[in-house]
PDB file of C-alpha atoms in Angstrom:
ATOM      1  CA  UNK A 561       0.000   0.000   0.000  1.00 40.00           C
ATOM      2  CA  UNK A 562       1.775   3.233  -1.062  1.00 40.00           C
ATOM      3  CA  UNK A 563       2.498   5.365   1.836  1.00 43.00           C
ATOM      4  CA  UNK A 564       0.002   8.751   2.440  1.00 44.00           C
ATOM      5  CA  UNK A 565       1.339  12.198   2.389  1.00 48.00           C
ATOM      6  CA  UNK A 566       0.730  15.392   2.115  1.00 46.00           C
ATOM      7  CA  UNK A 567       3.501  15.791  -1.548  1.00 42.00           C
ATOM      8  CA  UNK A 568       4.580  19.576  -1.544  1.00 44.00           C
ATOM      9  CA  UNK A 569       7.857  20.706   0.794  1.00 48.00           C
ATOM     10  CA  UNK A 570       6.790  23.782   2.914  1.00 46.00           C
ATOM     11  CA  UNK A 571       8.925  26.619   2.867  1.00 45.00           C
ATOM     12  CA  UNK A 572      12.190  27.107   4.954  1.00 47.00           C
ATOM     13  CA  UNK A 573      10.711  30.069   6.157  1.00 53.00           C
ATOM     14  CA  UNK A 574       7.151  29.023   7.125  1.00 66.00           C
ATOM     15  CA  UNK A 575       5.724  29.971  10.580  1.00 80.00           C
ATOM     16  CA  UNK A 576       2.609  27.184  11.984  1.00 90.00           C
ATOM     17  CA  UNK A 577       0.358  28.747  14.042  1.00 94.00           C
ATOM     18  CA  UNK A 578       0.932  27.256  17.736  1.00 95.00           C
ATOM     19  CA  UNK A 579      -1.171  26.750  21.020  1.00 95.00           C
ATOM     20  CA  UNK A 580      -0.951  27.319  25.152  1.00 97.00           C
ATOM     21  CA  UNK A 581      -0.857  24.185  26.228  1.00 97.00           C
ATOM     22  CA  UNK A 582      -1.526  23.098  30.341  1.00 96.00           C
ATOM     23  CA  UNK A 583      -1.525  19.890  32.200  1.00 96.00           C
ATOM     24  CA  UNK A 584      -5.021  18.971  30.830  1.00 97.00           C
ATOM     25  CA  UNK A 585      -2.942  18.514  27.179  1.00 98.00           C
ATOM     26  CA  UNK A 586      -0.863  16.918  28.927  1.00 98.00           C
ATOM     27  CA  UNK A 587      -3.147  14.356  30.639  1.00 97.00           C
ATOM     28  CA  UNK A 588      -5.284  13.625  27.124  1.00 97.00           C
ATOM     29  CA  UNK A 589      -2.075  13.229  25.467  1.00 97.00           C
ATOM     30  CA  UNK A 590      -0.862  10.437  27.552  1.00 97.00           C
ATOM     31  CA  UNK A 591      -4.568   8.807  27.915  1.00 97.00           C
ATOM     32  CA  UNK A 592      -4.084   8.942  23.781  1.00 96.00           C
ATOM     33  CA  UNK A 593      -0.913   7.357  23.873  1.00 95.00           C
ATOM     34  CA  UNK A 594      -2.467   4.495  26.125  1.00 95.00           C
ATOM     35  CA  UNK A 595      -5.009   4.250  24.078  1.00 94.00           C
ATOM     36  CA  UNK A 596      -2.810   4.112  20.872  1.00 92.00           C
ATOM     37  CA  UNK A 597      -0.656   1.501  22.691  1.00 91.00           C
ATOM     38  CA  UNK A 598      -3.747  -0.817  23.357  1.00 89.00           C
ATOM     39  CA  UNK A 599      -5.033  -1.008  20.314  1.00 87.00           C
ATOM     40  CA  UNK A 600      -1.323  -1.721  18.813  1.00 80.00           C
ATOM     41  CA  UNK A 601       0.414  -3.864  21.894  1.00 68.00           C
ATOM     42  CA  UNK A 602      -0.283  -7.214  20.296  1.00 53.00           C
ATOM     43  CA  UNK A 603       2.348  -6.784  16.930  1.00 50.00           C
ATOM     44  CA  UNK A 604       4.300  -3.855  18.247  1.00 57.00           C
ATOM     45  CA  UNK A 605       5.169  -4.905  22.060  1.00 56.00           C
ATOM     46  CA  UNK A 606       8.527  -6.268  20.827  1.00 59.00           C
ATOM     47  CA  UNK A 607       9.166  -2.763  18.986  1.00 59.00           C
ATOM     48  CA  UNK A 608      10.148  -1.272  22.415  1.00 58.00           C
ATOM     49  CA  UNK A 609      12.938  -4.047  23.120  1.00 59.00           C
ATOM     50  CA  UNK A 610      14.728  -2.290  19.972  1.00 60.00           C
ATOM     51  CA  UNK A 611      15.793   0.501  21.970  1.00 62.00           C
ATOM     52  CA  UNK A 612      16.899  -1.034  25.354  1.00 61.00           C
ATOM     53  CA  UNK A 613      18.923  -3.662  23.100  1.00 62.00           C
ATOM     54  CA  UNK A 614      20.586  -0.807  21.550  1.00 63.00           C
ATOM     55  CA  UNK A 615      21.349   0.845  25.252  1.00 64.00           C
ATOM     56  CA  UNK A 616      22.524  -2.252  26.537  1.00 62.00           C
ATOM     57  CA  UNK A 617      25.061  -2.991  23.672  1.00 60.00           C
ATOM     58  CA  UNK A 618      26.324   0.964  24.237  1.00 63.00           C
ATOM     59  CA  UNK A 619      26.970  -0.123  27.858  1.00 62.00           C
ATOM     60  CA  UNK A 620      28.898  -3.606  27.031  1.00 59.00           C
ATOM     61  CA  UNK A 621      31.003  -1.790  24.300  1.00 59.00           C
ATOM     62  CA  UNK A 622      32.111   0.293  27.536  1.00 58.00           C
ATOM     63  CA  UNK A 623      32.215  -2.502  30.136  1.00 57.00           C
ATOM     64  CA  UNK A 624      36.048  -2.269  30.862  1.00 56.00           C
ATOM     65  CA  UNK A 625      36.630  -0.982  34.179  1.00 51.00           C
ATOM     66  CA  UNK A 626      37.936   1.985  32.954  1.00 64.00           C
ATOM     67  CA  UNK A 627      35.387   3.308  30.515  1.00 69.00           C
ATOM     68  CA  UNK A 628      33.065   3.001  34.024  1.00 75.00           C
ATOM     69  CA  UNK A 629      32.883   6.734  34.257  1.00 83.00           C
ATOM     70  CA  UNK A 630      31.047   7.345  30.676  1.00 79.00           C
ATOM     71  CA  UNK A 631      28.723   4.426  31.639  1.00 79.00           C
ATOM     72  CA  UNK A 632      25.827   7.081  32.789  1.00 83.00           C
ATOM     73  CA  UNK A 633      26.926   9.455  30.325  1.00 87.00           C
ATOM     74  CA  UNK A 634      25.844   7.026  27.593  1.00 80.00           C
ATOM     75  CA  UNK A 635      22.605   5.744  29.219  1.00 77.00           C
ATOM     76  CA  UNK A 636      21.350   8.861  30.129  1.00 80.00           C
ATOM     77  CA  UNK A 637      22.648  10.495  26.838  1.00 83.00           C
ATOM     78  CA  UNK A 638      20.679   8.098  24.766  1.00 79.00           C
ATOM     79  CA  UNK A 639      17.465   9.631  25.708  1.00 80.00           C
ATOM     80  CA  UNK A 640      18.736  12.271  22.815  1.00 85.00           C
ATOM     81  CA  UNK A 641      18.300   9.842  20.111  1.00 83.00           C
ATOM     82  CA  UNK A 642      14.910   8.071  21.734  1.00 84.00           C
ATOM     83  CA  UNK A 643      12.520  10.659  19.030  1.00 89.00           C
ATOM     84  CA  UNK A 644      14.042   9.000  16.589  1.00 86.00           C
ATOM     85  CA  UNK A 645      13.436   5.790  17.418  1.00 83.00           C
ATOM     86  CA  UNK A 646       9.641   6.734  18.020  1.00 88.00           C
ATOM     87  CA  UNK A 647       9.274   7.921  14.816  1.00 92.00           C
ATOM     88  CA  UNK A 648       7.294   4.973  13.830  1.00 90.00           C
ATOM     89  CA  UNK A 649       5.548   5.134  16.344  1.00 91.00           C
ATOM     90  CA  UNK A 650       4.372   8.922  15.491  1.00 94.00           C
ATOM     91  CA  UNK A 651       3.150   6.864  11.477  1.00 93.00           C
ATOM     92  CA  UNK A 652       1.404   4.942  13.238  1.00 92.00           C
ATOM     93  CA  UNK A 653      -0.838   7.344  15.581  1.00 93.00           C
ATOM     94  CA  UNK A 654      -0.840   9.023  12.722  1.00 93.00           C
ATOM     95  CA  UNK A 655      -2.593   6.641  10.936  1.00 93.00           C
ATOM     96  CA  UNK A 656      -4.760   5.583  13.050  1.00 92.00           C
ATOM     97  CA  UNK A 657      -6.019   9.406  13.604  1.00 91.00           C
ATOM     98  CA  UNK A 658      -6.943   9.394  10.047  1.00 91.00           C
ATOM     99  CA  UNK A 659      -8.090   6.072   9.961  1.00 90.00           C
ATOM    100  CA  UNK A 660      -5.897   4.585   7.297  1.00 91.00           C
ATOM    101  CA  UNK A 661      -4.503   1.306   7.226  1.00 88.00           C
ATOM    102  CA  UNK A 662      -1.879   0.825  10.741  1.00 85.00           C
ATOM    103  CA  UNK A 663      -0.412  -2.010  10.792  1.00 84.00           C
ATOM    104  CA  UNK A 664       3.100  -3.492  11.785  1.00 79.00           C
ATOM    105  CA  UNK A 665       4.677  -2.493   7.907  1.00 83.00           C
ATOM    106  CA  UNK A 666       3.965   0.728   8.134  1.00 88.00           C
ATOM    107  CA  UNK A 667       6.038   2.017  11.082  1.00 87.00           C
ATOM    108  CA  UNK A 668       8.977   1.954   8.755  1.00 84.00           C
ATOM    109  CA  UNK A 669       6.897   3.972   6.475  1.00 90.00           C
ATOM    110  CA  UNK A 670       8.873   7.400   7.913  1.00 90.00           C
ATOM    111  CA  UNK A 671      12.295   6.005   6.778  1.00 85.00           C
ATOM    112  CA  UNK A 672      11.487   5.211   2.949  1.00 85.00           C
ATOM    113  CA  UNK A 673       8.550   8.108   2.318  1.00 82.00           C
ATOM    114  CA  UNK A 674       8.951  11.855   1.712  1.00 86.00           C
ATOM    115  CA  UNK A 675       9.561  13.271   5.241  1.00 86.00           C
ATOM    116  CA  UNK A 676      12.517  10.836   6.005  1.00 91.00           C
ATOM    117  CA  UNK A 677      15.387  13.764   4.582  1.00 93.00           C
ATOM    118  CA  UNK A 678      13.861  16.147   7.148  1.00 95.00           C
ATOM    119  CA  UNK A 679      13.645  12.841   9.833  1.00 94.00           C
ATOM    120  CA  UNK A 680      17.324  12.253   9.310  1.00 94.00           C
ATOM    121  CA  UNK A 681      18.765  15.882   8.921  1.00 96.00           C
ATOM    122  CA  UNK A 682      16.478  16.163  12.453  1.00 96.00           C
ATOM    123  CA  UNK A 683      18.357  13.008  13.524  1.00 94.00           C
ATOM    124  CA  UNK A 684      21.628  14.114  13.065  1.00 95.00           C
ATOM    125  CA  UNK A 685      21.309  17.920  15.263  1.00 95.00           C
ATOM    126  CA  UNK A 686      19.925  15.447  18.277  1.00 94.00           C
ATOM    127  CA  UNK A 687      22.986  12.810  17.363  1.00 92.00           C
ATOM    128  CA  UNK A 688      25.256  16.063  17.415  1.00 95.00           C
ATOM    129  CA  UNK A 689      23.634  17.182  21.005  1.00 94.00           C
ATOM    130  CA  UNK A 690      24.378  13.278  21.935  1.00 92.00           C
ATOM    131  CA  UNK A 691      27.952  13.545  20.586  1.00 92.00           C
ATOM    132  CA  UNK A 692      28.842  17.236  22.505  1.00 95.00           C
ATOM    133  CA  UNK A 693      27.317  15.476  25.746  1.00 94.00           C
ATOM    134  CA  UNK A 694      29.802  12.378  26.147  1.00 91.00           C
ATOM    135  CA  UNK A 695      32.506  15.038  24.904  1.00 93.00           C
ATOM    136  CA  UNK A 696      31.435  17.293  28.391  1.00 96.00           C
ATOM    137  CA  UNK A 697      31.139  14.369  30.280  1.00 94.00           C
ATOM    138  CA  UNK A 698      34.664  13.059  29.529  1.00 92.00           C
ATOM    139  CA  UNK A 699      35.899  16.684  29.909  1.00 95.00           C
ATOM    140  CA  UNK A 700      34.124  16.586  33.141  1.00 96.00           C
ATOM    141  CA  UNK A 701      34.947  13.771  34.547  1.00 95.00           C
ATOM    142  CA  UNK A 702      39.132  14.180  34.071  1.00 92.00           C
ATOM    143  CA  UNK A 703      39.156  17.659  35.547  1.00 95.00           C
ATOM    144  CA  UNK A 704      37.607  15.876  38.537  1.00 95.00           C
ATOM    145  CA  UNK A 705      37.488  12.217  39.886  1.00 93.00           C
ATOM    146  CA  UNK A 706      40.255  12.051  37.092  1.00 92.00           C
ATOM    147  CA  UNK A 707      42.608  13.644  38.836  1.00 93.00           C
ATOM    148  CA  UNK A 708      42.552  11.074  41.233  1.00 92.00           C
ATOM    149  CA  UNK A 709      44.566   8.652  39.579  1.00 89.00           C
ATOM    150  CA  UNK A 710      43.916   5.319  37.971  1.00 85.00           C
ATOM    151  CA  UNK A 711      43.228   3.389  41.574  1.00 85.00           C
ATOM    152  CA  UNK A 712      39.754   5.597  41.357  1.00 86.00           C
ATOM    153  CA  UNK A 713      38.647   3.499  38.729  1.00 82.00           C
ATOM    154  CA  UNK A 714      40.226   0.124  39.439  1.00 81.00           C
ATOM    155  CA  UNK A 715      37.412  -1.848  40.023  1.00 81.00           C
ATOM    156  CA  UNK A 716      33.433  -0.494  40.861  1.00 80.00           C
ATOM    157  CA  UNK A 717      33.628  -0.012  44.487  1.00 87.00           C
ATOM    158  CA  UNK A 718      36.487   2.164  43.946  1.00 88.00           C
ATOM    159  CA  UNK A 719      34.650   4.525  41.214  1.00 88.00           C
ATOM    160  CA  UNK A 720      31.590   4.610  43.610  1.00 89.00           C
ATOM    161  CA  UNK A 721      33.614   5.438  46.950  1.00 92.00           C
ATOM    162  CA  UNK A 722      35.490   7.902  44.457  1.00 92.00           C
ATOM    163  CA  UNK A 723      32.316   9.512  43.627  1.00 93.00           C
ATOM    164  CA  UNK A 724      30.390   9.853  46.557  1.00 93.00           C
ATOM    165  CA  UNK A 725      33.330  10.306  49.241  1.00 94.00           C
ATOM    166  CA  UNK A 726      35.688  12.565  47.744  1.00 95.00           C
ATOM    167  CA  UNK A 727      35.435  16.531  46.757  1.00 95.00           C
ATOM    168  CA  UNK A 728      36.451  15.600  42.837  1.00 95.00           C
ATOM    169  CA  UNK A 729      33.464  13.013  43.245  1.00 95.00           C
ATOM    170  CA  UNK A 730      30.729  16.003  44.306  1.00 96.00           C
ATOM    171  CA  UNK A 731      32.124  18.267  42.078  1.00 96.00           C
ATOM    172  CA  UNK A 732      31.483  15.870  38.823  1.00 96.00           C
ATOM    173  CA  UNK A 733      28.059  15.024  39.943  1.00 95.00           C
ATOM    174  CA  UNK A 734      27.049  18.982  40.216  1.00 96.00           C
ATOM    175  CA  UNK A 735      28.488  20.208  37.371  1.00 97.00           C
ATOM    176  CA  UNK A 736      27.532  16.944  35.411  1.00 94.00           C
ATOM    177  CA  UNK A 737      24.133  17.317  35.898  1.00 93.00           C
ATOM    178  CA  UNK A 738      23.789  21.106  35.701  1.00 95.00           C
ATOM    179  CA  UNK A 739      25.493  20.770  32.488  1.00 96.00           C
ATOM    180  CA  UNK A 740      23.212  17.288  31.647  1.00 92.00           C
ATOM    181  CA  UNK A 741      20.471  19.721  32.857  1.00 92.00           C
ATOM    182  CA  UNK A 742      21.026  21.805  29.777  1.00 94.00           C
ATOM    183  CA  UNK A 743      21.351  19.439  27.368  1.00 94.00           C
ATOM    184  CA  UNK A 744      17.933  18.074  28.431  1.00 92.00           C
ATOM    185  CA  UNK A 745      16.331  21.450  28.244  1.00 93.00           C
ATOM    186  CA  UNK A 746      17.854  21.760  24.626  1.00 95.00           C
ATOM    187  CA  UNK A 747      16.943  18.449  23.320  1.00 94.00           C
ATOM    188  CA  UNK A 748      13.176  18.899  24.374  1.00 94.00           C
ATOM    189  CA  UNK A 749      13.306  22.313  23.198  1.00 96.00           C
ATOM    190  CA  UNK A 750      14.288  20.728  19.676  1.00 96.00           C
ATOM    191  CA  UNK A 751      13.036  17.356  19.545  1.00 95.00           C
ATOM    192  CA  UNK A 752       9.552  17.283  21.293  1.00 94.00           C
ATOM    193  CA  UNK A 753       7.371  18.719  18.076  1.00 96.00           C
ATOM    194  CA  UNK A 754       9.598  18.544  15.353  1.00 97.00           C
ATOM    195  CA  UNK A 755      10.179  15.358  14.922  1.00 97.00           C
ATOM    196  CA  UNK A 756       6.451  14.048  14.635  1.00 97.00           C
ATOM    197  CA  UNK A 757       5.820  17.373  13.098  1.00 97.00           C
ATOM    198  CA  UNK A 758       8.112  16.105   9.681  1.00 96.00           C
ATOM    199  CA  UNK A 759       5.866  13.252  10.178  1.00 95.00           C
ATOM    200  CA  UNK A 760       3.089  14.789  10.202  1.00 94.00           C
ATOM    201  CA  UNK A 761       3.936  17.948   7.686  1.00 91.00           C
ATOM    202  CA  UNK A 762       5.504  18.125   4.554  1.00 90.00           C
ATOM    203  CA  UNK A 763       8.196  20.699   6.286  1.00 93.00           C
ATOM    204  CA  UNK A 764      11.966  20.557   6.252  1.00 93.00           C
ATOM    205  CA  UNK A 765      13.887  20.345   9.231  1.00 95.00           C
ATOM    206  CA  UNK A 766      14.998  23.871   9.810  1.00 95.00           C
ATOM    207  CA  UNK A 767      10.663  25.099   9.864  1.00 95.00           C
ATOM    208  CA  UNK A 768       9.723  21.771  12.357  1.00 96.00           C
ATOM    209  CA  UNK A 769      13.058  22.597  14.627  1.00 96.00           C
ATOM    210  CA  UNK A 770      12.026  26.561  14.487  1.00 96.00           C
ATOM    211  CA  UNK A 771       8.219  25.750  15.678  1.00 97.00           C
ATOM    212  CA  UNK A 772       9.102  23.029  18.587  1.00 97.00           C
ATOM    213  CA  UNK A 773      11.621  25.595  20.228  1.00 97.00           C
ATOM    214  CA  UNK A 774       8.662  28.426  19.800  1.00 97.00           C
ATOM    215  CA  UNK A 775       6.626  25.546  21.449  1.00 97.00           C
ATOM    216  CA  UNK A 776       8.599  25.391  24.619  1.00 97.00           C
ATOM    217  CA  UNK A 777       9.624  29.047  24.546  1.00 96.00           C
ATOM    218  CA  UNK A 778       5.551  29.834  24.802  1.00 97.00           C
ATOM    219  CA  UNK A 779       4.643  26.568  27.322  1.00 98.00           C
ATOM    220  CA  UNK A 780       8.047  26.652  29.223  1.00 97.00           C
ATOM    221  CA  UNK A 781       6.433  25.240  32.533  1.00 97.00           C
ATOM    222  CA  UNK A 782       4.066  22.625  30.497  1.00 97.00           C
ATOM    223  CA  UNK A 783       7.044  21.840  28.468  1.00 97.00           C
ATOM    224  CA  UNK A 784       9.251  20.946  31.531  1.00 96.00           C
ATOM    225  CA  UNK A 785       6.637  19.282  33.331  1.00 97.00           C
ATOM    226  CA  UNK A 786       6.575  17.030  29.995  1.00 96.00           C
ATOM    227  CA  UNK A 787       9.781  16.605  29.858  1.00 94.00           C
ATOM    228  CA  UNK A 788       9.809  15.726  33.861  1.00 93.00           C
ATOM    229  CA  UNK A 789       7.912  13.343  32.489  1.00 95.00           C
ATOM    230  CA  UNK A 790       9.092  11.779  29.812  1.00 92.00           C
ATOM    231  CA  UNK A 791      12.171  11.008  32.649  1.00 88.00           C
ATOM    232  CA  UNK A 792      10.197   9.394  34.982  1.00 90.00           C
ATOM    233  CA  UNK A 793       8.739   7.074  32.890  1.00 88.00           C
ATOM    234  CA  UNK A 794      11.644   5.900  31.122  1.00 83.00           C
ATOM    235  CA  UNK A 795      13.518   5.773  34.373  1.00 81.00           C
ATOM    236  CA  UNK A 796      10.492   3.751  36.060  1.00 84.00           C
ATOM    237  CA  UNK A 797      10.476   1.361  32.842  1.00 77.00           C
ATOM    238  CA  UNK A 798      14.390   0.959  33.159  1.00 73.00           C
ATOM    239  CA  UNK A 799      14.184  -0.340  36.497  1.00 75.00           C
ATOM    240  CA  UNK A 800      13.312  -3.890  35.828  1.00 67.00           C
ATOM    241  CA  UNK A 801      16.417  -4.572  33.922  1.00 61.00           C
ATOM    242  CA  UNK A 802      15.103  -2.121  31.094  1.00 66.00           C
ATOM    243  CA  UNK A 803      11.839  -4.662  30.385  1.00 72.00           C
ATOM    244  CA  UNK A 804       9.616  -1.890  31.149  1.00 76.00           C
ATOM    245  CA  UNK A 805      10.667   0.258  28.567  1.00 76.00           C
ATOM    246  CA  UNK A 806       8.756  -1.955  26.007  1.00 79.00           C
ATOM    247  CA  UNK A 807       5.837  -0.466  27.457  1.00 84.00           C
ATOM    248  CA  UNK A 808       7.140   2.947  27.828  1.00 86.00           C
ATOM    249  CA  UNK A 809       8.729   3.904  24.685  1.00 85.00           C
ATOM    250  CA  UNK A 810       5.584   3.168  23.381  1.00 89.00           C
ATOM    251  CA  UNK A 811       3.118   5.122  25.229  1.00 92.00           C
ATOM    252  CA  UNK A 812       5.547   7.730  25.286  1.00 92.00           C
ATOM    253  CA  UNK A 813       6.122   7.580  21.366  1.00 92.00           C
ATOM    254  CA  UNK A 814       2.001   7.724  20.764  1.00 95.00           C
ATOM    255  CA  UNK A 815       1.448  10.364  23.751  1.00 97.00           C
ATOM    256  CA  UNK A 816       4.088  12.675  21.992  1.00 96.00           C
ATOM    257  CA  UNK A 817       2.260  12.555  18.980  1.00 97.00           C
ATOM    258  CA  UNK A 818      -0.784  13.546  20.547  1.00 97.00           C
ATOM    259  CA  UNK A 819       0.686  16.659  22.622  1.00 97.00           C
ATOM    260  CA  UNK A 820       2.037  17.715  18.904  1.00 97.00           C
ATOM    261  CA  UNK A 821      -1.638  17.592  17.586  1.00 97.00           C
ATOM    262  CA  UNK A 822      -2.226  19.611  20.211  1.00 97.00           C
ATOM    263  CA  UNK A 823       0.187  22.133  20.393  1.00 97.00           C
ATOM    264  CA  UNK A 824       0.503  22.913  16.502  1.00 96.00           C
ATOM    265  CA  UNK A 825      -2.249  24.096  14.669  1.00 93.00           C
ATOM    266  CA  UNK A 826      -2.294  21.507  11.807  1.00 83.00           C
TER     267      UNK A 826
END
């Protein structure tokens, strides 16, 4: 079945007209998303084991002893690249909205149909952000528990007594997560509507990117509170040795495509 979009490319310098949103988006959004989820869990559960898999492979390709610092870094960095992976997941609320044809073959539909340039050229500013964190992490971490020497990564127990007993320890985990604190704020700011908004639109990149940051700039509180979260729930799915994220990623990907219907006049 050929895939259904909207053909012309909108301007670089197009403004969409945007909403207020408050917590009551915020609450149909995520009732959407479960709803999405319900009607999809039977041939798209094993969808959300596609991202853990690739988070746990990141943290084996680091599991020498001393890579142990960057192990966080990487985790909590790959939240950066998680819009990407929901794409599909945007096609298929999509669909289902309009009431076309959603099933399991058609959540690739955003990598091989017209908005997948602006997808990937999106793709690569949040793989960028990704790249720029582990590069302020690793800067971070030598101008402080580095300086300790080698023995304060010789095995776990000393990386964690390193961290939490020492002065270099407290001063990597406040400035690593003010400065982790800003990448989150900038990744939401760029990722939260403009990714299923190249789904959604025939836009480029630069025009979806421009309206999601005028998004947050005009719902900053809403916006955090989403982003708040977004954390939570991936952080609550990790727990069980990252099994709940098959739910989460998910509901999350469908509940994000709802608070963009919501928040951009389409």
């Amino acid at each position: 079945m050929a895939i259904v979009h909207p053909t012309p490319m909108a301007s670089g310098r197009e403004d969409h007209e945007i909403r207020d949103l408050d917590l009551t988006d915020i609450g149909i959004a995520l009732k959407q998303g479960w709803e999405d989820f319900q009607a999809k869990r039977g041939d798209l559960l094993f969808v959300g084991f596609i991202y853990p898999i690739v988070v746990l492979l990141a943290i084996l390709s680091v599991g020498r002893v001393s890579t142990l610092p960057f192990i966080f870094p990487l985790v909590a960095g790959s939240v950066m690249l998680g819009p990407l992976f929901a794409s599909g997941f945007y096609e298929l609320a999509r669909r289902r909205e309009a009431g076309l044809d959603m099933r399991w073959r058609h959540f690739l539909d955003v990598v091989r149909g017209p908005s997948a340039p602006a997808l990937f050229d999106l793709a690569s500013v949040t793989g960028a952000l990704f790249l720029i964190w582990i590069g302020a992490a690793w800067f971070i971490y030598h101008a402080t528990v580095g300086q300790l020497g080698p023995d304060a990564v010789s095995s776990v127990g000393a990386f964690l007594n390193s961290v939490f007993t020492t002065s270099e320890g407290w001063r990597m985990i406040l400035i690593g997560n003010l400065v982790g604190l800003f990448f989150a704020i900038a990744t939401l700011a760029v990722s939260a509507v403009s990714f299923p908004m190249v789904v959604d639109k025939p836009v480029n990149w630069g025009v979806a990117l421009r309206t999601s940051v005028r998004v947050a700039r005009r719902n900053p509180v809403t916006m955090a509170i989403w982003g708040l979260i977004v954390v939570a729930l991936l952080v609550l799915g990790a727990l069980p040795a990252l099994v709940g994220l098959t739910v989460a990623l998910p509901v999350l990907g469908y509940a994000t495509w709802h608070l963009y219907t919501r928040a951009v006049v389409r």
